[in-house]
PDB file of C-alpha atoms in Angstrom:
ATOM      1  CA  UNK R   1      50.533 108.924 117.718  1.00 57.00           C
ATOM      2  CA  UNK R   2      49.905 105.709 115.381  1.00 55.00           C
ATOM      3  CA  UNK R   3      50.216 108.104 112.365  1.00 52.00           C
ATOM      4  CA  UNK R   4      53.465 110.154 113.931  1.00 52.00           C
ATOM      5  CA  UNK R   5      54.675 106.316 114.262  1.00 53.00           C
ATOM      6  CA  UNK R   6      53.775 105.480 110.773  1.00 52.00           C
ATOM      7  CA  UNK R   7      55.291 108.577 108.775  1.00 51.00           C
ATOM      8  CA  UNK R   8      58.573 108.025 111.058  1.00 52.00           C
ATOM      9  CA  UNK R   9      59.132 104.496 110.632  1.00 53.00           C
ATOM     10  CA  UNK R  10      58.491 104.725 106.729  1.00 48.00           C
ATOM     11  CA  UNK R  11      61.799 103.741 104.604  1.00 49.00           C
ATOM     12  CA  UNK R  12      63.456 106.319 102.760  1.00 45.00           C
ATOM     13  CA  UNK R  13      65.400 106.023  99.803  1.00 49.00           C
ATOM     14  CA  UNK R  14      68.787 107.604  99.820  1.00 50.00           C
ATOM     15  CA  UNK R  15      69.215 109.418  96.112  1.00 52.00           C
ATOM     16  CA  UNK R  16      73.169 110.550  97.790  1.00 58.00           C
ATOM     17  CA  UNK R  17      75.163 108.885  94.590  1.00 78.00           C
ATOM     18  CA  UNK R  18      78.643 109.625  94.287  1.00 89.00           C
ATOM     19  CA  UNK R  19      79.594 112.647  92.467  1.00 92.00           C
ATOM     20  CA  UNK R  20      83.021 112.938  91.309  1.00 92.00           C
ATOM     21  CA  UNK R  21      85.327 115.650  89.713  1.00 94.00           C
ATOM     22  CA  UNK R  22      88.521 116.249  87.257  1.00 95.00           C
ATOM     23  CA  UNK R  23      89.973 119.282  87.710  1.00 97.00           C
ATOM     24  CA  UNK R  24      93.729 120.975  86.504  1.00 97.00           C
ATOM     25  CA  UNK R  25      95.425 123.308  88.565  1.00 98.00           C
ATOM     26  CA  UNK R  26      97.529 126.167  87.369  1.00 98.00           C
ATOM     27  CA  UNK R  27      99.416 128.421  89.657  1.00 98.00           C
ATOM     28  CA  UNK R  28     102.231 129.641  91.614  1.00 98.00           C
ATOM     29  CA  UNK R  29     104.131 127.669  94.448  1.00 97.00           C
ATOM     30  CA  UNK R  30     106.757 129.364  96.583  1.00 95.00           C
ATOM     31  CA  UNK R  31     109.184 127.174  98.071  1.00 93.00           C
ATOM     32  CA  UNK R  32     111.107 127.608 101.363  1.00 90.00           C
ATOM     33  CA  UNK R  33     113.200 125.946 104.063  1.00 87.00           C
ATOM     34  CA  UNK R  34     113.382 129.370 106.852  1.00 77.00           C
ATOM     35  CA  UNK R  35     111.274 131.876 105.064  1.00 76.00           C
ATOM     36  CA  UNK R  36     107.950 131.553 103.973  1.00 76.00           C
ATOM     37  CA  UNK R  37     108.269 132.200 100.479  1.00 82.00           C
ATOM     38  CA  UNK R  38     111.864 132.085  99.366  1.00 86.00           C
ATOM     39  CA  UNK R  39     111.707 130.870  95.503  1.00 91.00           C
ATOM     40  CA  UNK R  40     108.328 131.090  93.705  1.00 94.00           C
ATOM     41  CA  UNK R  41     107.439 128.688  90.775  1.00 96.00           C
ATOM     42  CA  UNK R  42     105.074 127.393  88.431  1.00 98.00           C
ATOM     43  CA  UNK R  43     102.440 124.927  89.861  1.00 98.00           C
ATOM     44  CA  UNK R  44     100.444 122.284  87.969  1.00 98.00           C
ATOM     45  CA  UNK R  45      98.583 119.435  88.676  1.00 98.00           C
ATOM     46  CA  UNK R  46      95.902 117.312  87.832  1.00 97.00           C
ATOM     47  CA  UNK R  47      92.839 117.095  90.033  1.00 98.00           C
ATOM     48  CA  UNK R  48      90.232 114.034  91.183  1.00 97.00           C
ATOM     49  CA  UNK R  49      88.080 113.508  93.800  1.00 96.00           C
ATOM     50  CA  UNK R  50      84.293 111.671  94.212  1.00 96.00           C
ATOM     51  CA  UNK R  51      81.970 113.031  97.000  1.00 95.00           C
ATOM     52  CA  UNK R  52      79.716 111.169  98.933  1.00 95.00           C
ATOM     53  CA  UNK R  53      76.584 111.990 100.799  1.00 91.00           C
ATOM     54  CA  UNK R  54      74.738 114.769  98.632  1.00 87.00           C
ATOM     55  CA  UNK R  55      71.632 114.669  97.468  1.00 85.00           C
ATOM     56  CA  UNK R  56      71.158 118.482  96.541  1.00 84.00           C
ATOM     57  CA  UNK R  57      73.201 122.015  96.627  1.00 80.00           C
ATOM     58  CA  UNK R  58      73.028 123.016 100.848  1.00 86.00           C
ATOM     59  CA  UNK R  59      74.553 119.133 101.979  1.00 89.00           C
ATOM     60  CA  UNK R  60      77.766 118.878 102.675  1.00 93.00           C
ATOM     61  CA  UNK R  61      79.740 115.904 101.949  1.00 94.00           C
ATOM     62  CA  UNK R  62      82.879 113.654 102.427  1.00 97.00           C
ATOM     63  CA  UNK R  63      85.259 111.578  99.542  1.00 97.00           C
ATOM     64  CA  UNK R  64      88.553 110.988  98.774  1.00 98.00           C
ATOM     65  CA  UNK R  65      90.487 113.113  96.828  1.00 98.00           C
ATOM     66  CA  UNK R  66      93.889 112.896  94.779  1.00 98.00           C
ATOM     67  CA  UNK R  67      96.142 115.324  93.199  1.00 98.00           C
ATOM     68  CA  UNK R  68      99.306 114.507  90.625  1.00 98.00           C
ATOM     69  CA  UNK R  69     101.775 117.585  90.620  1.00 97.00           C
ATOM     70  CA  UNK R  70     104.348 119.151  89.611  1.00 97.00           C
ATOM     71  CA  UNK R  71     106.486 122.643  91.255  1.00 96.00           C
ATOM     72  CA  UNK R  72     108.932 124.162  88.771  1.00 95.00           C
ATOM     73  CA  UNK R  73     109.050 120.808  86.790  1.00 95.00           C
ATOM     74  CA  UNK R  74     111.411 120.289  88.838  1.00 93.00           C
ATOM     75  CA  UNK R  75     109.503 117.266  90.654  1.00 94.00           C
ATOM     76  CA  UNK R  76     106.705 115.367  90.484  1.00 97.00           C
ATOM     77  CA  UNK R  77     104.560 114.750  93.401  1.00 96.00           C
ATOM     78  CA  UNK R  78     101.471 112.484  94.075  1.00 98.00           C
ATOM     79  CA  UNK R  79      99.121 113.471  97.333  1.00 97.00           C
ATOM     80  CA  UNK R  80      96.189 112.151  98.397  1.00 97.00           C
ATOM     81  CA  UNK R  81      93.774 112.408 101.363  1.00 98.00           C
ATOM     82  CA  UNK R  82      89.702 112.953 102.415  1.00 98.00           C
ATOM     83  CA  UNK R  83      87.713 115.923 100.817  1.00 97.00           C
ATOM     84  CA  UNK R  84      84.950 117.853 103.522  1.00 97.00           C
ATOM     85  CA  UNK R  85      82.869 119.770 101.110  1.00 96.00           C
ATOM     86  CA  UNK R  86      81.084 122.244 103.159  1.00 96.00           C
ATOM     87  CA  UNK R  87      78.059 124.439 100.940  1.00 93.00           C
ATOM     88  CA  UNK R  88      77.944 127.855 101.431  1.00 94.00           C
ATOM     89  CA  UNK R  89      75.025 128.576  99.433  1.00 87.00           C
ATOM     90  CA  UNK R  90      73.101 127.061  96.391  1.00 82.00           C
ATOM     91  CA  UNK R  91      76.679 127.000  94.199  1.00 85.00           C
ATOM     92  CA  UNK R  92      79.899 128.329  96.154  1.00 93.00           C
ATOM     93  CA  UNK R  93      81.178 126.045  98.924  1.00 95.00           C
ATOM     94  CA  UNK R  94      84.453 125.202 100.767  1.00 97.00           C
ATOM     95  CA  UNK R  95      86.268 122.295 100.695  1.00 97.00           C
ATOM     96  CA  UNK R  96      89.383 121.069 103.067  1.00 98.00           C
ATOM     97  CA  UNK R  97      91.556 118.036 102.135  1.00 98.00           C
ATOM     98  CA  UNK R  98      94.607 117.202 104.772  1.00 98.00           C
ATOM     99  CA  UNK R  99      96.442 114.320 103.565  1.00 97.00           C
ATOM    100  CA  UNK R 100     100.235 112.858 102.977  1.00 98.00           C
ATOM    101  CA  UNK R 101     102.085 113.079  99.384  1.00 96.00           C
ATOM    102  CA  UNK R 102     105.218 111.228  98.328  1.00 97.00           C
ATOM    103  CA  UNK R 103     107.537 114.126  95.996  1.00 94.00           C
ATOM    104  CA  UNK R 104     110.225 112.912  93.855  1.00 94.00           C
ATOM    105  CA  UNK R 105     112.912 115.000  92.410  1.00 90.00           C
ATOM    106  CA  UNK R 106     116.566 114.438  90.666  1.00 91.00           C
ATOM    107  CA  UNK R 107     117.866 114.927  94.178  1.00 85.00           C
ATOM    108  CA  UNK R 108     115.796 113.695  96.621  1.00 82.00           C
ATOM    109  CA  UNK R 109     112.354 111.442  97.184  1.00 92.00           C
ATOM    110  CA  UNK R 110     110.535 111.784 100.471  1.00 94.00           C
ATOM    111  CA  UNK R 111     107.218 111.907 102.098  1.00 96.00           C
ATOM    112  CA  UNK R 112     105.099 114.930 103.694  1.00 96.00           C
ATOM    113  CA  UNK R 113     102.222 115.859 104.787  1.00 97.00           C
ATOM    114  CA  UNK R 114      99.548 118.368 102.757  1.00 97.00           C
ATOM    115  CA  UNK R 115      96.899 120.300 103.087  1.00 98.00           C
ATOM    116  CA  UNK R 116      94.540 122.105 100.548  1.00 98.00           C
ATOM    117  CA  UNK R 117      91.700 124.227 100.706  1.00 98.00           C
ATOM    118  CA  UNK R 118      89.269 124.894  97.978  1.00 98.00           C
ATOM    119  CA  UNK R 119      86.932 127.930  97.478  1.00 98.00           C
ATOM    120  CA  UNK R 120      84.621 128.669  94.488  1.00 96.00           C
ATOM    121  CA  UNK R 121      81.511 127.148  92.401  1.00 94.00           C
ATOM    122  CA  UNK R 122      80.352 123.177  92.659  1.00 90.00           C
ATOM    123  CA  UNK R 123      77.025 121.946  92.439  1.00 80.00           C
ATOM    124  CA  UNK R 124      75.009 119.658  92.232  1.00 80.00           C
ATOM    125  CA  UNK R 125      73.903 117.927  89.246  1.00 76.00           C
ATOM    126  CA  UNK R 126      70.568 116.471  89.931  1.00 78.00           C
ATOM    127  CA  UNK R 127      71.318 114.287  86.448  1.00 78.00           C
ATOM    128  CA  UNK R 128      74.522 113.141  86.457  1.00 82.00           C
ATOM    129  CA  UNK R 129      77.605 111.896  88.642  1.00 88.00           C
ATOM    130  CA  UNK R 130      79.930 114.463  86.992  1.00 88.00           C
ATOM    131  CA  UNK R 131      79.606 117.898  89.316  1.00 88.00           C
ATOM    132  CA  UNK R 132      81.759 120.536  87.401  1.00 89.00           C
ATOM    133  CA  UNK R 133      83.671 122.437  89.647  1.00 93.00           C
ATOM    134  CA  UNK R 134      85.857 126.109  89.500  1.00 94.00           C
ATOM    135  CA  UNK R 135      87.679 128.169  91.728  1.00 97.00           C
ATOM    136  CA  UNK R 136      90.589 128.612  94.188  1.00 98.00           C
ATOM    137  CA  UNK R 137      93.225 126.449  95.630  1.00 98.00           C
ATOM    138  CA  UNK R 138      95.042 126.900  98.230  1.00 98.00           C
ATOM    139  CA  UNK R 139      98.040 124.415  99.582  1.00 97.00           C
ATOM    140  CA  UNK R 140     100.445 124.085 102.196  1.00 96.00           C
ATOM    141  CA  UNK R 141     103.027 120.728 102.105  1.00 96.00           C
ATOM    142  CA  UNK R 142     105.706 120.295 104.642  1.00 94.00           C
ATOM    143  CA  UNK R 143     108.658 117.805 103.650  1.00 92.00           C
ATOM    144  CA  UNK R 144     109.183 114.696 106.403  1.00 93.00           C
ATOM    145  CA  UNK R 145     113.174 114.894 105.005  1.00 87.00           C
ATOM    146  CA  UNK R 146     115.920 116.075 107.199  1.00 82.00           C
ATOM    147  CA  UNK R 147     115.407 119.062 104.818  1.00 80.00           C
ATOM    148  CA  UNK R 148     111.765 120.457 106.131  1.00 84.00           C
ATOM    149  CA  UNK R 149     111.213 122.377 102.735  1.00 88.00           C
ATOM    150  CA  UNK R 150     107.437 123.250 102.439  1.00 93.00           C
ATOM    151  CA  UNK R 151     105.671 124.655  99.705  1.00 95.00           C
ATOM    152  CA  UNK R 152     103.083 127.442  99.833  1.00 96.00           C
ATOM    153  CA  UNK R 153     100.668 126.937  96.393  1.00 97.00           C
ATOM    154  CA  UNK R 154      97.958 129.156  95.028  1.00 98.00           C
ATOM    155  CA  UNK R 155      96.206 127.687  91.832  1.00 98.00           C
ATOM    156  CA  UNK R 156      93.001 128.338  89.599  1.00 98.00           C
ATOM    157  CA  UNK R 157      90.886 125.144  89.575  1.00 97.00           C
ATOM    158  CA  UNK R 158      89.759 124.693  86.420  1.00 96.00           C
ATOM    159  CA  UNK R 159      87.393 122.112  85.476  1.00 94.00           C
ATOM    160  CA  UNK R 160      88.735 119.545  82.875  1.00 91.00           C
ATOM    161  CA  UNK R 161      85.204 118.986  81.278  1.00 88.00           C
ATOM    162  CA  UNK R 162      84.975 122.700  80.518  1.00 88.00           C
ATOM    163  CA  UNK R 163      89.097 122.708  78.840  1.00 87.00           C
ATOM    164  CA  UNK R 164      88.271 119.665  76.965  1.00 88.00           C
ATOM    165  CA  UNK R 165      85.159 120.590  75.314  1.00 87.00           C
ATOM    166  CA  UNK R 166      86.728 123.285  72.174  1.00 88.00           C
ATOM    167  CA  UNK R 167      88.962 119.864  71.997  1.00 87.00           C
ATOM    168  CA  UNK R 168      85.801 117.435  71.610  1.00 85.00           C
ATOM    169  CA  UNK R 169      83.995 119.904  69.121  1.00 88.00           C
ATOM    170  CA  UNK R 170      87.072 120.439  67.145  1.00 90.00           C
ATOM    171  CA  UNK R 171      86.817 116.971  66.733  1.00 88.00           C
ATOM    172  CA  UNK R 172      83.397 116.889  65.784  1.00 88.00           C
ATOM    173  CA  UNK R 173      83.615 119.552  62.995  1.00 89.00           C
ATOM    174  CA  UNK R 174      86.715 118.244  61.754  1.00 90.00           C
ATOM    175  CA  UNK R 175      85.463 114.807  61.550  1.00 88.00           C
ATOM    176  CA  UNK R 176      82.057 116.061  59.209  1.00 83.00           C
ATOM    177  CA  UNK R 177      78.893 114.706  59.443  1.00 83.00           C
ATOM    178  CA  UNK R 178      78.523 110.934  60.371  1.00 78.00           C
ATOM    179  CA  UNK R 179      76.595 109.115  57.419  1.00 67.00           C
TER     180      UNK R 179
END
């Protein structure tokens, strides 16, 4: 018993850093008032959220999460809210962010609420606070305006680390050898 009591009171410590991710998204968006899908669009938006509570691939994990968007360039639209990351394996997992967003357009500016769902590869980097992320995306926002126009989105998640890196050795080979 003095042994059971000995291993259980011993003080662990928590290795759970933050991770965080930069993503872009590049998609479609249909947008609606009575149908579901009455006008479809381009979708783009920039990606970031940090992730708390992980310590390897199976935990799941809680951050916050924000996205800065555009549908159609025809409006520009800021959302944030908390990230679940739920593992469903050693690298594809699930992640659900409800939130609010604020959109503003040449005719109107109003609030809503938003929710996203992501599907595809993120690990864990035992090494590093960067965890590199790729997949699916998959949105719903509902205008608070007397108008009610929501917005359906389906986007590829692509991880900026991976579309920056030609850029960075471009740079490198351009640049020549450092004396």
């Amino acid at each position: 018993a003095l042994l059971a009591f000995a291993l259980a009171s011993t003080p662990v410590a928590a290795r759970a850093a933050p991770e965080w991710n930069t993503s872009v998204l590049v998609g479609a968006a249909g947008t609606g008032r009575a149908a579901a899908w009455s006008e479809g669009h381009f979708f783009g938006a920039l990606h970031a959220d940090a992730l708390f509570g992980r310590s390897r691939d199976g935990d799941a994990a809680v951050g916050p999460s924000l996205e800065l968007g555009t549908v159609g360039f025809s409006d520009v639209r800021l959302l944030g809210g908390p990230t679940t990351l739920i593992p469903l394996g050693d690298l594809l997992s699930l992640s659900v962010t409800p939130g609010i967003y604020f959109r503003s357009s040449p005719t109107a500016s109003c609030p809503g609420l938003s929710a996203r769902a992501f599907f595809g590869a993120r690990g864990y980097d035992f090494g590093e606070h960067y965890s590199l992320a790729g997949g699916l995306t998959f949105g719903f926002d509902e205008d608070l305006s007397s108008a009610h126009e929501h917005t359906l989105v389906i986007a590829a998640r692509l991880d900026a680390a991976l579309i920056a890196l030609p850029v960075l050795l471009l740079y490198e080979w351009l640049r020549g050898p450092s004396d």
